[in-house]
C-alpha cells in the first residue's frame, strides 16, 4: 500500500507539469501516464481497484482477484464495502480521501482506502487484509493488561501475604491445642485452608503474568480434591450436584498444589457454565499405565505410569469446531464481558508445565469430560510430607527475629517461644543491628524479612552480621515472589527461604533444620 501512496504523489506532480505544456503534448502525456498507472496497478502486490464517477467498479488487479478468492468469493465486487459507491461519490465531491474503512468477510477484516482523482473523475482504492495485525494488537493489549495485573499484584503481595501468615499462624496455634473442642478445631482447620487458598489467588495472578515460578512438591491428588470439595460445591451452586470417585490409593505426583487447585477450579467453573439449568459434576481419579498402543491413538500421550484426574459434566456439550479451539488463548463462546477465554488455556498451560496432557470428550447435548494425565512419581511421600499436623521439634537456641509488620512479628515470637527458643525481636534492620551488637555472641539464627524500612534490607542486615560471625545461620522470608529477590542473591526455598504465608509447622521445621545443618 505504501508503494501506491508514493505513486499517487508522483502522479499529482506529473499532472501539475501537464498544465505547463502544449495541449497536444499534454494529451499524449496523459495517455502515457494512464498506461503507466495501469501497468503499475497490474504489477502491484497490493490489491488495487478503480471506481468510475458513478461508483461502479471499473478496474481491479490480479492481487484484488486473489484476495477475493482467498475469501471464497469469485469476484472482488463481492467483498467491497456495502456503501462503496456512496464513498466514491463523496470522495469526488469533496476531494477528500477516505482511509481505514473496515469490512468483515469470512472472519477476516479488510481495510479499504479511497483516493479521488479529480482530473479524470475516478477513485483509486487500495485493500489490505489486516486480520493478523488486529489479532497481534489484541494479544499485545492482553499481554500488557496481564503485565499490569502482575505489577499490581506484586505491589500488594507483600502486605497481603503478611496478613495471611497471621491468619494461618493463629489458626495453627489453635490447632496445636489438643484440648480444643472438635467443632472449633474444624473451624480453625477451615480457616487455615482458606488462608492457603487466598494466598494461591495472588500466586495464580503472578503465574499468569510470569512473575511466579512453579513450586512443585510430592502430593496426593486425592487430598487436593478433598481440601477443595467445599469450595467446588459453593462455586458450582446448589443446582449442580458434585460427586467424587476415588476408588484406589493413588501414587504421589510431583506438582505445584496451587496450580493444581487452579486447574480444578477452572474446570469446575467451565462445567458450571455448561449447566445453566443444573446437572451433575463428577470428579474422579485413578492410576493409569499408558502403553504403546494408547500412544499411537493419542499423539500427546506418553508411555509410563500416570495419575488421571477426570472432570465430567452433564451439560450442553460442544460441537467439533468449538472442541478444536477450546485451548486457544482468548477464545470463548460466552457473551462479551462474561468470559476472558483464558480459563482452559491456563489449564492446558499448567498441565503442560507438569509434563502431562489433556484429553477432552464432548458431544452436543451429552456433556463434556476433561481428563488430565500427570506423571506418577517414583518417590513415596514421607510421613512428614503426608502429615502436616506432625509436631515439629523445638530447641533452646537464641533467634533474632526481624519483621516490620508488628502482628506478624508477635506471631513468630509466640510460635518460636512455644518451641522453647529464646527470641529477640526487631522491627527494622537498624534496630536489629543494635540488638546484634549487644547479643551477637549468643545469637544462633537470624530470621529476617527481605523488605524493610529505614534503608537496611534483610539482605543488607545478613551481610553485615555474617561478616562478623560467618557461622551464623540465616533464614530469609518475604511476601514477594522468589523471582523478585535481587538477581545473584542465593536463596533456596525450603532451605534458607520461607515464602509467606507459611504454616507454623513449616517455620518450626525450617528453623530446626537450619540450626542442625552444617552449612551456614
PDB file of C-alpha atoms in Angstrom, residues 11-209:
ATOM      1  CA  UNK A  11       1.123  11.200 -10.342  1.00  0.00           C
ATOM      2  CA  UNK A  12      -0.111  14.509  -8.926  1.00  0.00           C
ATOM      3  CA  UNK A  13       3.269  16.122  -9.578  1.00  0.00           C
ATOM      4  CA  UNK A  14       3.224  14.959 -13.222  1.00  0.00           C
ATOM      5  CA  UNK A  15      -0.299  16.274 -13.712  1.00  0.00           C
ATOM      6  CA  UNK A  16       0.759  19.682 -12.456  1.00  0.00           C
ATOM      7  CA  UNK A  17       3.541  19.660 -15.064  1.00  0.00           C
ATOM      8  CA  UNK A  18       0.970  18.937 -17.820  1.00  0.00           C
ATOM      9  CA  UNK A  19      -0.525  22.388 -17.307  1.00  0.00           C
ATOM     10  CA  UNK A  20       2.755  23.893 -18.450  1.00  0.00           C
ATOM     11  CA  UNK A  21       2.956  22.097 -21.845  1.00  0.00           C
ATOM     12  CA  UNK A  22       1.021  22.401 -25.154  1.00  0.00           C
ATOM     13  CA  UNK A  23      -2.452  20.749 -25.280  1.00  0.00           C
ATOM     14  CA  UNK A  24      -1.400  18.138 -27.886  1.00  0.00           C
ATOM     15  CA  UNK A  25       1.651  17.150 -25.895  1.00  0.00           C
ATOM     16  CA  UNK A  26      -0.421  17.150 -22.743  1.00  0.00           C
ATOM     17  CA  UNK A  27      -2.907  14.690 -24.239  1.00  0.00           C
ATOM     18  CA  UNK A  28      -0.101  12.383 -25.317  1.00  0.00           C
ATOM     19  CA  UNK A  29       1.498  12.551 -21.909  1.00  0.00           C
ATOM     20  CA  UNK A  30      -1.916  11.942 -20.295  1.00  0.00           C
ATOM     21  CA  UNK A  31      -2.384   8.744 -22.336  1.00  0.00           C
ATOM     22  CA  UNK A  32       1.097   7.518 -21.480  1.00  0.00           C
ATOM     23  CA  UNK A  33       0.536   8.341 -17.845  1.00  0.00           C
ATOM     24  CA  UNK A  34      -2.696   6.338 -17.893  1.00  0.00           C
ATOM     25  CA  UNK A  35      -0.827   3.355 -19.358  1.00  0.00           C
ATOM     26  CA  UNK A  36       1.794   3.674 -16.643  1.00  0.00           C
ATOM     27  CA  UNK A  37      -0.915   3.765 -13.979  1.00  0.00           C
ATOM     28  CA  UNK A  38      -2.474   0.572 -15.303  1.00  0.00           C
ATOM     29  CA  UNK A  39       0.888  -1.139 -15.606  1.00  0.00           C
ATOM     30  CA  UNK A  40       1.703  -0.162 -12.031  1.00  0.00           C
ATOM     31  CA  UNK A  41      -1.665  -1.464 -10.806  1.00  0.00           C
ATOM     32  CA  UNK A  42      -1.208  -4.784 -12.639  1.00  0.00           C
ATOM     33  CA  UNK A  43       2.239  -5.408 -11.092  1.00  0.00           C
ATOM     34  CA  UNK A  44       1.355  -4.130  -7.603  1.00  0.00           C
ATOM     35  CA  UNK A  45       1.224  -6.944  -4.980  1.00  0.00           C
ATOM     36  CA  UNK A  46      -1.343  -4.857  -3.076  1.00  0.00           C
ATOM     37  CA  UNK A  47      -4.989  -5.199  -4.190  1.00  0.00           C
ATOM     38  CA  UNK A  48      -5.711  -2.118  -6.346  1.00  0.00           C
ATOM     39  CA  UNK A  49      -9.146  -1.162  -7.622  1.00  0.00           C
ATOM     40  CA  UNK A  50     -10.554   1.774  -9.593  1.00  0.00           C
ATOM     41  CA  UNK A  51     -14.077   3.207  -9.442  1.00  0.00           C
ATOM     42  CA  UNK A  52     -15.849   5.350 -12.036  1.00  0.00           C
ATOM     43  CA  UNK A  53     -17.622   8.558 -11.068  1.00  0.00           C
ATOM     44  CA  UNK A  54     -20.961   6.745 -10.757  1.00  0.00           C
ATOM     45  CA  UNK A  55     -19.476   4.399  -8.137  1.00  0.00           C
ATOM     46  CA  UNK A  56     -19.163   1.357 -10.394  1.00  0.00           C
ATOM     47  CA  UNK A  57     -16.046  -0.819 -10.250  1.00  0.00           C
ATOM     48  CA  UNK A  58     -14.092  -0.128 -13.454  1.00  0.00           C
ATOM     49  CA  UNK A  59     -10.806  -1.938 -12.807  1.00  0.00           C
ATOM     50  CA  UNK A  60      -9.097  -4.328 -10.375  1.00  0.00           C
ATOM     51  CA  UNK A  61      -5.721  -6.035 -10.494  1.00  0.00           C
ATOM     52  CA  UNK A  62      -4.741  -9.664 -10.013  1.00  0.00           C
ATOM     53  CA  UNK A  63      -3.972  -9.104  -6.335  1.00  0.00           C
ATOM     54  CA  UNK A  64      -7.579  -7.940  -5.784  1.00  0.00           C
ATOM     55  CA  UNK A  65      -8.841 -11.097  -7.510  1.00  0.00           C
ATOM     56  CA  UNK A  66      -6.577 -13.239  -5.341  1.00  0.00           C
ATOM     57  CA  UNK A  67      -7.900 -11.515  -2.206  1.00  0.00           C
ATOM     58  CA  UNK A  68     -11.496 -12.255  -3.254  1.00  0.00           C
ATOM     59  CA  UNK A  69     -10.667 -15.925  -3.904  1.00  0.00           C
ATOM     60  CA  UNK A  70      -8.957 -16.238  -0.516  1.00  0.00           C
ATOM     61  CA  UNK A  71     -12.255 -15.103   0.987  1.00  0.00           C
ATOM     62  CA  UNK A  72     -14.157 -17.739  -1.022  1.00  0.00           C
ATOM     63  CA  UNK A  73     -15.637 -15.192  -3.454  1.00  0.00           C
ATOM     64  CA  UNK A  74     -15.386 -15.293  -7.241  1.00  0.00           C
ATOM     65  CA  UNK A  75     -15.236 -11.538  -7.895  1.00  0.00           C
ATOM     66  CA  UNK A  76     -13.785  -8.556  -5.970  1.00  0.00           C
ATOM     67  CA  UNK A  77     -17.175  -6.859  -6.178  1.00  0.00           C
ATOM     68  CA  UNK A  78     -18.472  -9.381  -3.610  1.00  0.00           C
ATOM     69  CA  UNK A  79     -16.050  -8.228  -0.920  1.00  0.00           C
ATOM     70  CA  UNK A  80     -16.437  -4.451  -1.348  1.00  0.00           C
ATOM     71  CA  UNK A  81     -17.867  -2.309   1.451  1.00  0.00           C
ATOM     72  CA  UNK A  82     -21.639  -2.146   1.115  1.00  0.00           C
ATOM     73  CA  UNK A  83     -21.509   1.634   0.716  1.00  0.00           C
ATOM     74  CA  UNK A  84     -18.565   1.682  -1.711  1.00  0.00           C
ATOM     75  CA  UNK A  85     -20.496   3.580  -4.423  1.00  0.00           C
ATOM     76  CA  UNK A  86     -21.566   6.260  -1.951  1.00  0.00           C
ATOM     77  CA  UNK A  87     -17.993   6.581  -0.647  1.00  0.00           C
ATOM     78  CA  UNK A  88     -16.699   7.071  -4.200  1.00  0.00           C
ATOM     79  CA  UNK A  89     -19.180   9.868  -4.892  1.00  0.00           C
ATOM     80  CA  UNK A  90     -18.385  11.585  -1.570  1.00  0.00           C
ATOM     81  CA  UNK A  91     -14.644  11.425  -2.276  1.00  0.00           C
ATOM     82  CA  UNK A  92     -15.054  13.001  -5.717  1.00  0.00           C
ATOM     83  CA  UNK A  93     -17.465  15.652  -4.438  1.00  0.00           C
ATOM     84  CA  UNK A  94     -15.274  16.711  -1.523  1.00  0.00           C
ATOM     85  CA  UNK A  95     -11.818  15.886  -2.894  1.00  0.00           C
ATOM     86  CA  UNK A  96     -11.101  14.171   0.438  1.00  0.00           C
ATOM     87  CA  UNK A  97      -9.505  10.745   0.933  1.00  0.00           C
ATOM     88  CA  UNK A  98     -11.299   8.058   2.968  1.00  0.00           C
ATOM     89  CA  UNK A  99      -8.877   5.658   4.650  1.00  0.00           C
ATOM     90  CA  UNK A 100      -9.277   2.874   7.180  1.00  0.00           C
ATOM     91  CA  UNK A 101     -12.772   1.759   6.121  1.00  0.00           C
ATOM     92  CA  UNK A 102     -13.105  -1.775   7.540  1.00  0.00           C
ATOM     93  CA  UNK A 103     -15.277  -4.694   6.491  1.00  0.00           C
ATOM     94  CA  UNK A 104     -15.522  -8.270   7.751  1.00  0.00           C
ATOM     95  CA  UNK A 105     -15.702 -11.147   5.264  1.00  0.00           C
ATOM     96  CA  UNK A 106     -15.444 -14.827   6.188  1.00  0.00           C
ATOM     97  CA  UNK A 107     -13.987 -13.954   9.577  1.00  0.00           C
ATOM     98  CA  UNK A 108     -11.279 -11.742   8.028  1.00  0.00           C
ATOM     99  CA  UNK A 109     -11.006  -7.976   8.399  1.00  0.00           C
ATOM    100  CA  UNK A 110     -10.250  -5.914   5.268  1.00  0.00           C
ATOM    101  CA  UNK A 111      -9.170  -2.248   5.388  1.00  0.00           C
ATOM    102  CA  UNK A 112     -10.060  -0.045   2.387  1.00  0.00           C
ATOM    103  CA  UNK A 113      -8.557   3.310   1.418  1.00  0.00           C
ATOM    104  CA  UNK A 114     -10.156   5.551  -1.247  1.00  0.00           C
ATOM    105  CA  UNK A 115      -8.216   8.315  -3.089  1.00  0.00           C
ATOM    106  CA  UNK A 116     -10.132  10.603  -5.516  1.00  0.00           C
ATOM    107  CA  UNK A 117      -8.505  11.584  -8.837  1.00  0.00           C
ATOM    108  CA  UNK A 118     -10.346  14.796  -9.737  1.00  0.00           C
ATOM    109  CA  UNK A 119      -8.659  15.218 -13.163  1.00  0.00           C
ATOM    110  CA  UNK A 120     -10.166  12.088 -14.696  1.00  0.00           C
ATOM    111  CA  UNK A 121     -13.070  11.648 -12.240  1.00  0.00           C
ATOM    112  CA  UNK A 122     -12.082   8.227 -10.907  1.00  0.00           C
ATOM    113  CA  UNK A 123     -11.267   6.941  -7.415  1.00  0.00           C
ATOM    114  CA  UNK A 124      -8.322   4.666  -6.739  1.00  0.00           C
ATOM    115  CA  UNK A 125      -8.786   2.161  -3.954  1.00  0.00           C
ATOM    116  CA  UNK A 126      -6.295   0.007  -2.039  1.00  0.00           C
ATOM    117  CA  UNK A 127      -7.290  -3.009   0.080  1.00  0.00           C
ATOM    118  CA  UNK A 128      -5.383  -4.796   2.840  1.00  0.00           C
ATOM    119  CA  UNK A 129      -6.178  -7.864   4.926  1.00  0.00           C
ATOM    120  CA  UNK A 130      -5.432  -6.608   8.469  1.00  0.00           C
ATOM    121  CA  UNK A 131      -6.776  -9.620  10.400  1.00  0.00           C
ATOM    122  CA  UNK A 132      -3.389 -10.779  11.669  1.00  0.00           C
ATOM    123  CA  UNK A 133      -2.396  -7.219  12.539  1.00  0.00           C
ATOM    124  CA  UNK A 134      -5.561  -6.732  14.596  1.00  0.00           C
ATOM    125  CA  UNK A 135      -5.055 -10.106  16.321  1.00  0.00           C
ATOM    126  CA  UNK A 136      -1.474  -9.182  17.167  1.00  0.00           C
ATOM    127  CA  UNK A 137      -2.624  -5.845  18.576  1.00  0.00           C
ATOM    128  CA  UNK A 138      -5.308  -7.587  20.647  1.00  0.00           C
ATOM    129  CA  UNK A 139      -2.791 -10.064  22.033  1.00  0.00           C
ATOM    130  CA  UNK A 140      -0.373  -7.237  22.799  1.00  0.00           C
ATOM    131  CA  UNK A 141      -3.103  -5.419  24.734  1.00  0.00           C
ATOM    132  CA  UNK A 142      -3.909  -8.608  26.638  1.00  0.00           C
ATOM    133  CA  UNK A 143      -0.222  -9.139  27.452  1.00  0.00           C
ATOM    134  CA  UNK A 144       0.069  -5.536  28.622  1.00  0.00           C
ATOM    135  CA  UNK A 145      -3.073  -5.946  30.707  1.00  0.00           C
ATOM    136  CA  UNK A 146      -1.735  -9.093  32.345  1.00  0.00           C
ATOM    137  CA  UNK A 147       1.611  -7.403  32.932  1.00  0.00           C
ATOM    138  CA  UNK A 148      -0.196  -4.533  34.650  1.00  0.00           C
ATOM    139  CA  UNK A 149      -2.118  -7.025  36.774  1.00  0.00           C
ATOM    140  CA  UNK A 150       1.165  -8.732  37.631  1.00  0.00           C
ATOM    141  CA  UNK A 151       2.778  -5.455  38.651  1.00  0.00           C
ATOM    142  CA  UNK A 152      -0.242  -4.500  40.751  1.00  0.00           C
ATOM    143  CA  UNK A 153      -0.334  -7.916  42.395  1.00  0.00           C
ATOM    144  CA  UNK A 154       3.400  -7.859  43.111  1.00  0.00           C
ATOM    145  CA  UNK A 155       2.954  -4.467  44.726  1.00  0.00           C
ATOM    146  CA  UNK A 156       0.317  -5.662  47.190  1.00  0.00           C
ATOM    147  CA  UNK A 157       1.519  -9.264  47.584  1.00  0.00           C
ATOM    148  CA  UNK A 158       3.877  -8.493  50.468  1.00  0.00           C
ATOM    149  CA  UNK A 159       1.238  -6.877  52.694  1.00  0.00           C
ATOM    150  CA  UNK A 160      -1.432  -9.338  51.580  1.00  0.00           C
ATOM    151  CA  UNK A 161       0.736 -12.340  52.419  1.00  0.00           C
ATOM    152  CA  UNK A 162       1.734 -10.827  55.785  1.00  0.00           C
ATOM    153  CA  UNK A 163      -1.961 -10.725  56.709  1.00  0.00           C
ATOM    154  CA  UNK A 164      -2.499 -14.296  55.512  1.00  0.00           C
ATOM    155  CA  UNK A 165       0.510 -15.501  57.509  1.00  0.00           C
ATOM    156  CA  UNK A 166      -1.023 -14.049  60.673  1.00  0.00           C
ATOM    157  CA  UNK A 167      -4.377 -15.707  59.905  1.00  0.00           C
ATOM    158  CA  UNK A 168      -2.794 -19.039  59.115  1.00  0.00           C
ATOM    159  CA  UNK A 169      -0.404 -18.794  62.069  1.00  0.00           C
ATOM    160  CA  UNK A 170      -3.091 -18.178  64.668  1.00  0.00           C
ATOM    161  CA  UNK A 171      -5.211 -20.945  63.169  1.00  0.00           C
ATOM    162  CA  UNK A 172      -2.173 -23.183  63.607  1.00  0.00           C
ATOM    163  CA  UNK A 173      -1.806 -22.115  67.229  1.00  0.00           C
ATOM    164  CA  UNK A 174      -5.429 -23.084  67.870  1.00  0.00           C
ATOM    165  CA  UNK A 175      -4.932 -26.446  66.178  1.00  0.00           C
ATOM    166  CA  UNK A 176      -1.898 -27.149  68.353  1.00  0.00           C
ATOM    167  CA  UNK A 177      -4.167 -27.090  71.410  1.00  0.00           C
ATOM    168  CA  UNK A 178      -5.034 -30.761  71.951  1.00  0.00           C
ATOM    169  CA  UNK A 179      -7.887 -29.823  74.291  1.00  0.00           C
ATOM    170  CA  UNK A 180      -9.657 -27.743  71.638  1.00  0.00           C
ATOM    171  CA  UNK A 181     -13.303 -28.659  71.047  1.00  0.00           C
ATOM    172  CA  UNK A 182     -13.685 -30.722  67.843  1.00  0.00           C
ATOM    173  CA  UNK A 183     -16.115 -28.217  66.303  1.00  0.00           C
ATOM    174  CA  UNK A 184     -13.727 -25.311  66.972  1.00  0.00           C
ATOM    175  CA  UNK A 185     -10.817 -27.395  65.689  1.00  0.00           C
ATOM    176  CA  UNK A 186     -12.685 -27.975  62.422  1.00  0.00           C
ATOM    177  CA  UNK A 187     -13.346 -24.223  62.134  1.00  0.00           C
ATOM    178  CA  UNK A 188      -9.672 -23.457  62.739  1.00  0.00           C
ATOM    179  CA  UNK A 189      -8.721 -26.041  60.132  1.00  0.00           C
ATOM    180  CA  UNK A 190     -11.051 -24.450  57.576  1.00  0.00           C
ATOM    181  CA  UNK A 191      -9.598 -21.013  58.357  1.00  0.00           C
ATOM    182  CA  UNK A 192      -6.102 -22.351  57.725  1.00  0.00           C
ATOM    183  CA  UNK A 193      -7.147 -23.982  54.442  1.00  0.00           C
ATOM    184  CA  UNK A 194      -8.960 -20.804  53.325  1.00  0.00           C
ATOM    185  CA  UNK A 195      -5.877 -18.690  54.082  1.00  0.00           C
ATOM    186  CA  UNK A 196      -3.762 -21.023  51.950  1.00  0.00           C
ATOM    187  CA  UNK A 197      -6.246 -20.769  49.091  1.00  0.00           C
ATOM    188  CA  UNK A 198      -6.275 -16.988  49.409  1.00  0.00           C
ATOM    189  CA  UNK A 199      -2.503 -16.951  49.020  1.00  0.00           C
ATOM    190  CA  UNK A 200      -2.915 -19.058  45.890  1.00  0.00           C
ATOM    191  CA  UNK A 201      -5.079 -16.328  44.336  1.00  0.00           C
ATOM    192  CA  UNK A 202      -2.098 -13.988  44.356  1.00  0.00           C
ATOM    193  CA  UNK A 203       0.175 -16.751  43.109  1.00  0.00           C
ATOM    194  CA  UNK A 204      -2.188 -17.547  40.249  1.00  0.00           C
ATOM    195  CA  UNK A 205      -2.168 -13.948  39.023  1.00  0.00           C
ATOM    196  CA  UNK A 206       1.603 -13.880  39.325  1.00  0.00           C
ATOM    197  CA  UNK A 207       1.894 -17.181  37.470  1.00  0.00           C
ATOM    198  CA  UNK A 208      -0.220 -15.949  34.573  1.00  0.00           C
ATOM    199  CA  UNK A 209       1.809 -12.748  34.314  1.00  0.00           C
TER     200      UNK A 209
END
